[in-house]
Coordinates of N, CA and C and ligand atoms in Angstrom, one line a residue:
X3 N -8.8 -2.0 7.5 CA -7.9 -1.3 7.1 C -7.6 0.3 7.1
X4 N -8.8 0.8 6.5 CA -8.5 1.8 6.6 C -8.9 3.0 7.5
X5 N -10.1 2.1 8.5 CA -9.9 2.8 9.7 C -9.1 2.8 10.6
X6 N -8.6 1.5 10.1 CA -7.1 1.6 11.1 C -5.7 2.1 10.4
X7 N -5.6 2.9 9.5 CA -4.8 4.1 8.5 C -5.1 5.0 9.6
X8 N -6.4 5.3 9.5 CA -7.0 6.5 10.0 C -6.7 7.1 11.8
X9 N -7.0 6.3 12.1 CA -7.3 5.8 13.8 C -5.5 6.4 14.0
X10 N -4.3 5.4 13.2 CA -2.9 6.0 13.1 C -2.8 6.9 12.8
X11 N -3.4 7.4 11.7 CA -2.9 8.9 11.9 C -3.4 9.6 12.6
X12 N -4.7 10.1 13.3 CA -4.7 10.3 13.9 C -4.3 10.3 15.4
X13 N -3.7 9.0 16.0 CA -3.0 9.4 16.9 C -1.6 9.8 17.3
X14 N -1.1 9.7 15.9 CA 0.1 10.5 15.3 C 0.3 11.8 15.7
X15 N -0.9 12.2 14.6 CA -0.7 13.8 14.5 C -0.5 14.3 16.2
X16 N -2.4 14.1 16.6 CA -2.2 14.3 18.2 C -0.7 14.2 18.6
X17 N -0.5 13.5 19.2 CA 1.7 13.0 19.2 C 2.3 14.4 19.2
X18 N 1.9 15.0 17.4 CA 3.4 15.1 16.8 C 3.1 16.7 17.3
X19 N 1.4 16.8 17.6 CA 1.3 18.8 17.7 C 1.1 18.7 19.6
X20 N 0.5 17.6 19.9 CA 1.3 17.6 21.5 C 2.3 18.3 22.1
X21 N 3.6 17.9 21.1 CA 5.2 17.5 21.1 C 5.4 19.4 20.6
X22 N 4.7 19.8 19.9 CA 5.3 21.4 19.4 C 4.4 21.9 20.1
X23 N 3.4 22.2 21.3 CA 2.9 22.6 22.3 C 2.9 22.6 23.6
X24 N 3.9 21.7 23.9 CA 4.9 21.6 24.7 C 6.0 22.5 24.4
X25 N 6.9 21.6 23.6 CA 8.5 22.8 23.0 C 8.2 24.6 23.1
X26 N 6.5 24.6 22.2 CA 6.3 26.0 22.3 C 6.1 26.8 23.6
X27 N 5.6 25.8 24.8 CA 5.2 26.6 25.8 C 6.2 27.0 26.7
X28 N 7.3 25.7 27.1 CA 8.2 25.3 27.2 C 9.5 26.5 27.1
X29 N 9.3 27.4 25.8 CA 10.2 28.4 25.2 C 10.0 29.4 26.1
X30 N 8.6 29.6 26.6 CA 8.4 30.7 27.0 C 9.4 31.5 28.6
X31 N 9.7 30.6 29.1 CA 10.2 31.1 30.4 C 11.6 30.3 30.4
X32 N 12.4 30.9 29.4 CA 13.6 29.4 29.5 C 14.2 30.0 30.8
X33 N 15.0 28.4 31.3 CA 15.3 28.7 32.8 C 16.5 28.5 32.8
X34 N 17.5 27.8 33.9 CA 18.7 28.2 33.7 C 19.0 27.0 32.2
X35 N 19.9 27.1 31.7 CA 20.0 26.0 30.7 C 21.7 25.9 31.0
X36 N 21.3 24.2 31.2 CA 22.5 23.1 32.0 C 22.9 22.3 31.0
X37 N 24.4 22.7 30.4 CA 25.2 22.0 29.3 C 25.1 20.1 29.0
X38 N 25.4 19.5 30.8 CA 25.7 18.5 31.1 C 23.9 17.9 30.6
X39 N 23.2 18.3 31.7 CA 21.4 18.2 31.4 C 21.3 17.2 30.0
X40 N 21.5 18.9 29.3 CA 20.9 18.9 27.4 C 21.9 17.8 26.6
X41 N 23.2 17.4 27.3 CA 24.0 16.2 27.0 C 23.9 14.9 27.0
X42 N 23.0 15.3 28.9 CA 22.5 13.6 29.4 C 21.3 13.4 28.3
X43 N 20.7 14.4 28.5 CA 19.1 14.6 27.3 C 19.4 13.2 26.2
X44 N 20.2 14.0 26.2 CA 20.7 14.2 24.1 C 21.1 12.4 24.0
X45 N 21.9 12.0 24.6 CA 22.2 10.8 24.6 C 21.0 9.4 25.0
X46 N 20.2 9.8 26.2 CA 19.3 9.0 26.3 C 18.1 8.7 25.3
X47 N 18.1 10.1 24.5 CA 17.4 10.1 23.2 C 17.7 9.2 22.3
X48 N 19.3 9.7 21.9 CA 19.4 8.5 21.0 C 19.7 7.2 21.0
X49 N 20.4 7.0 22.7 CA 20.1 5.5 22.5 C 18.9 4.1 22.8
X50 N 18.0 5.5 22.9 CA 16.6 4.9 23.0 C 16.1 5.2 21.4
X51 N 16.0 5.1 21.0 CA 15.4 5.7 19.3 C 16.3 4.2 19.2
X52 N 17.6 4.4 19.1 CA 18.5 3.1 18.2 C 18.1 2.2 18.4
X53 N 17.7 1.8 20.1 CA 17.1 0.8 20.1 C 15.3 0.4 19.6
X54 N 14.7 1.7 19.6 CA 13.0 1.0 18.9 C 13.7 1.2 18.0
X55 N 14.2 1.6 16.8 CA 14.3 1.6 15.8 C 14.7 0.2 15.3
X56 N 15.6 -0.7 15.9 CA 16.5 -1.3 16.3 C 15.7 -2.7 16.2
X57 N 14.5 -2.7 17.2 CA 13.4 -3.9 17.7 C 12.1 -3.5 16.8
X58 N 11.7 -2.3 16.5 CA 10.8 -2.5 15.2 C 11.1 -2.5 13.7
X59 N 12.5 -3.1 13.1 CA 12.7 -3.5 11.8 C 13.1 -4.4 12.4
X60 N 13.3 -5.1 13.4 CA 13.6 -6.9 14.3 C 12.0 -7.5 13.9
X61 N 11.0 -6.4 14.4 CA 9.4 -6.8 14.6 C 9.1 -6.8 13.3
X62 N 9.0 -6.1 12.0 CA 8.3 -5.9 11.0 C 9.1 -6.3 10.0
X63 N 10.2 -6.3 9.8 CA 10.9 -7.0 8.4 C 10.7 -8.3 8.1
X64 N 10.2 -9.3 8.5 CA 8.8 -10.6 7.8 C 8.1 -10.4 7.2
X65 N 7.6 -9.2 7.7 CA 6.2 -8.9 6.8 C 6.1 -7.7 5.4
X66 N 7.7 -7.3 5.3 CA 8.4 -7.0 4.1 C 7.9 -8.3 2.4
X67 N 6.7 -7.2 1.8 CA 6.6 -8.4 0.5 C 7.8 -8.7 -0.8
X68 N 8.4 -8.7 0.1 CA 9.5 -9.7 -1.1 C 9.4 -11.1 -0.6
X69 N 8.7 -11.9 -0.4 CA 8.9 -12.8 0.4 C 9.4 -14.0 -0.8
X70 N 9.8 -13.6 -2.0 CA 10.0 -14.4 -3.4 C 11.3 -14.5 -3.5
X71 N 11.9 -13.5 -2.9 CA 13.4 -12.8 -3.3 C 14.4 -14.3 -3.1
X72 N 15.5 -14.1 -3.8 CA 16.6 -15.3 -3.8 C 16.1 -16.8 -4.8
X73 N 14.6 -16.9 -4.6 CA 13.6 -17.6 -5.2 C 14.4 -17.6 -6.6
X74 N 14.0 -18.7 -7.9 CA 14.3 -18.3 -8.7 C 12.6 -18.4 -10.0
X75 N 12.8 -17.3 -10.0 CA 10.6 -18.1 -10.6 C 10.7 -18.6 -11.3
X76 N 9.3 -18.9 -11.5 CA 9.1 -20.4 -12.8 C 9.3 -19.7 -14.1
X77 N 8.3 -18.0 -14.1 CA 8.4 -17.9 -15.3 C 9.5 -16.2 -15.2
X78 N 9.6 -15.9 -17.1 CA 9.5 -14.3 -17.2 C 8.8 -13.9 -18.0
X79 N 8.5 -12.9 -17.8 CA 7.7 -11.8 -18.5 C 8.1 -10.3 -19.0
X80 N 8.2 -10.8 -20.1 CA 8.5 -9.4 -20.6 C 7.9 -8.5 -21.1
X81 N 7.7 -7.2 -20.4 CA 6.8 -5.7 -20.4 C 7.7 -4.6 -21.0
X82 N 7.2 -3.9 -21.9 CA 7.7 -2.5 -22.4 C 6.0 -1.6 -23.2
X83 N 6.7 -0.8 -22.1 CA 5.0 0.4 -22.8 C 5.4 1.4 -23.4
X84 N 4.9 1.8 -23.9 CA 4.6 3.3 -24.9 C 4.0 3.6 -24.2
X85 N 3.5 5.0 -25.0 CA 2.1 5.9 -24.9 C 1.5 5.4 -26.3
X86 N 0.0 4.8 -25.7 CA -0.7 4.9 -24.3 C -0.6 2.9 -24.3
X87 N 0.1 2.3 -24.4 CA 0.0 1.2 -24.6 C 1.0 -0.2 -23.5
X88 N 1.0 -1.0 -23.6 CA 1.7 -1.9 -23.1 C 1.8 -3.1 -23.9
X89 N 3.5 -3.4 -24.3 CA 3.3 -5.1 -25.4 C 4.1 -6.0 -24.0
X90 N 3.6 -6.9 -24.1 CA 3.7 -7.9 -23.1 C 4.8 -9.4 -24.6
X91 N 5.9 -10.0 -23.7 CA 6.5 -10.7 -24.3 C 6.8 -11.5 -23.3
X92 N 6.9 -13.0 -24.2 CA 8.3 -14.2 -23.1 C 9.3 -14.4 -23.9
X93 N 9.5 -13.1 -25.0 CA 11.2 -13.0 -25.1 C 11.0 -11.7 -24.8
X94 N 12.1 -11.2 -24.7 CA 12.7 -9.5 -24.4 C 12.8 -9.2 -25.9
X95 N 12.3 -7.7 -25.6 CA 11.4 -6.8 -26.7 C 12.6 -5.5 -26.6
X96 N 12.4 -5.6 -28.4 CA 14.1 -4.6 -29.0 C 12.8 -3.6 -28.3
X97 N 14.0 -2.2 -28.3 CA 13.3 -1.2 -27.9 C 12.1 -0.7 -29.7
X98 N 12.8 -1.0 -31.0 CA 12.0 -1.2 -32.5 C 10.8 -1.7 -31.9
X99 N 11.1 -3.2 -31.9 CA 9.7 -3.8 -31.8 C 8.8 -3.3 -30.8
X100 N 9.6 -2.3 -30.0 CA 8.2 -1.8 -28.6 C 8.1 -0.4 -29.7
X101 N 8.2 0.4 -30.5 CA 8.0 1.3 -30.9 C 7.1 0.8 -32.1
X102 N 7.0 0.0 -32.5 CA 6.5 -0.5 -34.1 C 5.1 -1.1 -33.8
X103 N 4.2 0.1 -34.0 CA 3.0 0.3 -33.4 C 1.5 -0.7 -35.2
X104 N 2.6 -2.0 -35.8 CA 2.3 -2.8 -36.6 C 1.7 -4.2 -36.0
X105 N 3.2 -3.9 -35.2 CA 3.5 -5.8 -34.1 C 3.4 -5.5 -33.2
X106 N 2.2 -6.8 -33.7 CA 1.6 -7.5 -32.4 C 1.7 -8.5 -30.9
X107 N 2.1 -8.4 -29.7 CA 3.0 -9.1 -28.7 C 1.9 -10.0 -28.4
X108 N 2.1 -11.0 -27.3 CA 1.5 -11.9 -27.2 C 2.2 -12.9 -25.7
X109 N 1.4 -12.8 -24.7 CA 2.2 -14.1 -24.2 C 1.6 -15.6 -23.5
X110 N 2.1 -16.4 -23.3 CA 1.4 -17.6 -23.4 C 0.2 -17.5 -22.2
X111 N -1.1 -18.0 -21.8 CA -1.6 -17.8 -20.6 C -0.4 -18.1 -19.4
X112 N -1.0 -17.1 -18.2 CA -0.2 -17.7 -16.8 C -0.9 -18.5 -16.0
X113 N -0.1 -19.4 -15.3 CA -1.0 -20.3 -14.5 C -1.3 -20.1 -13.2
X114 N -2.1 -20.2 -12.5 CA -2.1 -19.8 -11.1 C -1.7 -20.6 -10.2
X115 N -0.5 -19.9 -9.0 CA -0.2 -20.6 -8.4 C 1.7 -20.3 -8.6
X116 N 2.1 -19.5 -10.3 CA 3.3 -19.7 -10.7 C 3.6 -18.9 -10.0
X117 N 5.3 -18.6 -10.0 CA 5.7 -17.4 -9.2 C 6.3 -16.3 -10.9
X118 N 5.5 -15.6 -11.1 CA 5.7 -15.2 -11.9 C 7.0 -13.5 -12.1
X119 N 7.9 -13.5 -12.7 CA 8.7 -11.9 -12.9 C 8.2 -11.2 -13.7
X120 N 7.9 -9.9 -13.8 CA 7.7 -9.5 -14.7 C 9.1 -8.2 -14.9
X121 N 9.7 -8.0 -16.3 CA 11.2 -7.5 -16.5 C 9.9 -6.2 -17.2
X122 N 9.9 -4.7 -16.3 CA 9.2 -4.1 -17.1 C 10.0 -2.5 -17.6
X123 N 10.0 -2.5 -18.9 CA 10.8 -0.7 -19.4 C 9.9 -0.3 -19.9
X124 N 9.9 0.5 -20.9 CA 9.3 2.2 -21.7 C 10.3 2.3 -22.8
X125 N 9.8 2.8 -23.6 CA 10.6 3.0 -24.7 C 10.4 4.6 -24.9
X126 N 9.3 5.1 -24.1 CA 9.1 6.3 -24.7 C 9.3 7.0 -22.8
X127 N 8.0 7.5 -22.6 CA 8.3 8.5 -21.2 C 7.9 6.9 -20.0
X128 N 7.8 8.1 -18.6 CA 7.9 7.0 -17.2 C 6.0 6.7 -17.0
X129 N 6.0 5.0 -17.5 CA 4.7 4.9 -17.0 C 4.5 4.1 -15.2
X130 N 3.4 3.8 -15.4 CA 3.6 2.5 -14.3 C 2.9 1.4 -14.2
X131 N 2.9 0.3 -13.8 CA 2.2 -0.8 -14.9 C 1.4 -1.5 -12.6
X132 N 0.8 -1.6 -13.6 CA 0.0 -2.1 -12.1 C -0.6 -2.9 -12.5
X133 N -1.1 -3.9 -11.8 CA -1.9 -4.8 -11.7 C -3.0 -5.2 -10.7
X134 N -4.4 -5.8 -11.4 CA -5.0 -5.1 -10.0 C -6.1 -6.3 -10.3
X135 N -6.6 -6.6 -9.3 CA -7.5 -7.9 -8.7 C -8.5 -7.8 -9.1
X136 N -9.8 -8.8 -9.8 CA -10.8 -9.0 -10.5 C -12.2 -7.9 -9.7
X137 N -11.7 -7.5 -8.2 CA -12.6 -6.5 -7.4 C -11.7 -5.3 -7.6
X138 N -11.8 -4.4 -7.7 CA -11.0 -3.6 -9.0 C -9.9 -3.2 -7.7
X139 N -9.2 -3.9 -6.7 CA -7.9 -3.2 -5.9 C -7.0 -3.9 -6.6
X140 N -5.7 -3.0 -6.5 CA -4.8 -3.0 -6.7 C -3.3 -3.9 -5.6
X141 N -3.6 -5.0 -7.1 CA -2.1 -6.7 -6.4 C -0.3 -5.7 -6.3
X142 N -0.7 -5.5 -6.8 CA 1.1 -5.2 -7.0 C 1.7 -4.4 -8.2
X143 N 2.6 -3.3 -8.2 CA 2.7 -2.5 -9.2 C 4.2 -2.0 -8.9
X144 N 4.5 -1.5 -10.6 CA 5.8 -1.2 -10.0 C 5.8 0.4 -11.2
X145 N 6.8 1.1 -11.5 CA 7.0 2.1 -12.0 C 7.9 1.4 -13.3
X146 N 7.7 2.0 -14.6 CA 7.9 1.3 -16.0 C 9.1 3.0 -16.4
X147 N 10.5 3.0 -16.7 CA 11.2 3.9 -16.1 C 12.3 3.6 -17.5
X148 N 12.2 5.3 -18.1 CA 13.5 4.9 -19.5 C 14.6 4.5 -19.1
X149 N 15.5 3.3 -19.6 CA 16.7 3.0 -19.6 C 16.8 2.3 -18.3
X150 N 15.8 1.2 -17.5 CA 15.8 0.8 -16.4 C 14.9 -0.2 -16.7
X151 N 15.2 -1.4 -16.5 CA 14.5 -2.9 -16.1 C 14.3 -3.2 -14.8
X152 N 12.7 -2.6 -14.5 CA 12.1 -2.8 -12.8 C 11.6 -4.2 -13.0
X153 N 12.0 -5.0 -12.2 CA 11.5 -6.9 -11.9 C 10.4 -6.8 -10.5
X154 N 9.6 -7.0 -11.1 CA 8.3 -7.2 -10.1 C 8.0 -8.9 -10.4
X155 N 7.5 -9.2 -8.9 CA 7.2 -10.5 -8.8 C 5.7 -10.4 -8.4
X156 N 5.3 -12.1 -8.8 CA 3.6 -11.5 -8.2 C 3.6 -13.3 -8.9
X157 N 2.1 -13.8 -7.7 CA 2.0 -15.3 -8.1 C 1.0 -15.0 -8.4
X158 N 0.1 -15.2 -9.0 CA -1.9 -14.8 -9.4 C -2.5 -15.5 -8.6
X159 N -3.1 -15.7 -7.2 CA -4.0 -16.7 -6.5 C -4.7 -17.5 -7.4
X160 N -5.3 -16.9 -7.8 CA -6.2 -17.6 -8.6 C -6.5 -17.7 -10.1
X161 N -7.1 -18.4 -11.0 CA -7.7 -17.8 -12.7 C -8.5 -17.4 -12.6
X162 N -8.4 -16.3 -13.8 CA -8.7 -15.2 -14.0 C -8.3 -13.6 -14.9
X163 N -9.1 -13.4 -15.5 CA -8.7 -11.8 -16.4 C -8.1 -10.7 -15.2
X164 N -6.8 -10.5 -15.2 CA -6.4 -9.3 -14.1 C -6.0 -8.1 -15.4
X165 N -7.2 -7.2 -15.4 CA -6.2 -5.8 -15.6 C -4.9 -4.9 -15.5
X166 N -4.6 -4.2 -15.8 CA -3.5 -3.8 -16.1 C -3.3 -2.6 -16.6
X167 N -3.0 -1.6 -15.5 CA -3.5 -0.4 -16.2 C -2.7 0.5 -15.4
X168 N -1.9 1.8 -16.8 CA -1.0 2.9 -16.5 C -1.1 3.3 -15.1
X169 N -0.2 3.3 -14.1 CA -0.6 4.3 -12.8 C -0.4 6.0 -12.9
X170 N 0.5 6.1 -13.5 CA 1.5 7.1 -13.9 C 1.0 8.2 -15.1
X171 N 0.4 9.5 -14.6 CA 0.7 10.4 -15.3 C 1.3 10.6 -16.9
X172 N 1.1 9.9 -17.7 CA 2.1 9.7 -18.7 C 1.8 10.1 -20.1
X173 N 0.6 11.1 -19.7 CA 0.2 12.2 -21.6 C -1.1 12.3 -21.4
X174 N -2.2 12.6 -22.2 CA -2.7 13.2 -22.6 C -4.0 11.6 -23.2
X175 N -3.5 10.1 -23.0 CA -3.9 9.4 -23.8 C -3.8 8.3 -22.5
X176 N -3.3 9.2 -21.7 CA -2.5 7.9 -20.2 C -4.6 7.1 -19.5
X177 N -5.1 7.8 -19.6 CA -6.3 6.7 -18.8 C -6.7 5.9 -19.8
X178 N -6.3 5.8 -21.2 CA -6.2 4.5 -22.0 C -5.6 3.7 -22.0
X179 N -4.6 3.8 -21.1 CA -3.4 3.0 -20.8 C -3.6 1.8 -20.3
X180 N -4.8 0.7 -20.9 CA -5.0 -0.5 -20.4 C -4.4 -2.0 -21.1
X181 N -4.2 -3.1 -20.3 CA -4.1 -4.0 -20.9 C -4.8 -5.2 -20.0
X182 N -4.5 -6.5 -20.2 CA -5.1 -8.0 -18.9 C -4.3 -8.7 -19.1
X183 N -4.1 -9.6 -18.3 CA -3.4 -10.7 -17.8 C -4.3 -11.8 -17.8
X184 N -4.2 -13.0 -18.6 CA -5.4 -14.2 -18.3 C -4.5 -15.0 -17.4
X185 N -4.9 -16.1 -16.3 CA -4.4 -16.8 -15.5 C -5.3 -17.7 -16.2
X186 N -4.7 -18.8 -16.2 CA -5.1 -20.1 -16.2 C -4.9 -21.2 -15.2
X187 N -5.4 -22.3 -15.2 CA -5.5 -23.1 -14.1 C -3.6 -23.3 -14.2
Ligands
CU30 CU1 -0.5 6.3 -17.9

């Protein structure tokens, strides 16, 4: 995956540089400017790029990471973040409860294969809500934004303990902002 990304980046950069060099060199000796030819080229380019865009969308849309859109989730988990912790509950969390340091909330264990919809918000500044796999790779993530509820859907593939980390620098204690999700059978 990393090598593919690097190869695409290098090829694309080379094409971009080549176009810039071509345009730069072609400007040295401006020939006769033909408005007609310019308009024709512009039309060809517009139609060509439009067709390419439609084909590209048609080929890549099925790979969008939202295959469960329109399906009722098996379960909803409410998440409220604040500096520097996450609170999760099976019930909606009020802002007062989110800010109450004395109040401890927890959720029932998640079952593997269930479609979980996380409803994520924050009681103070913007945070990130990022679920990691057991090998330390990001599985899915979204932002926790003041005044918004972001919905994040995910099916945990197997049982285990999945770390949750904040991915948005949210203050001096950002690196301590961790939680975890336990997934049962
Ligand atoms: Cu943070």
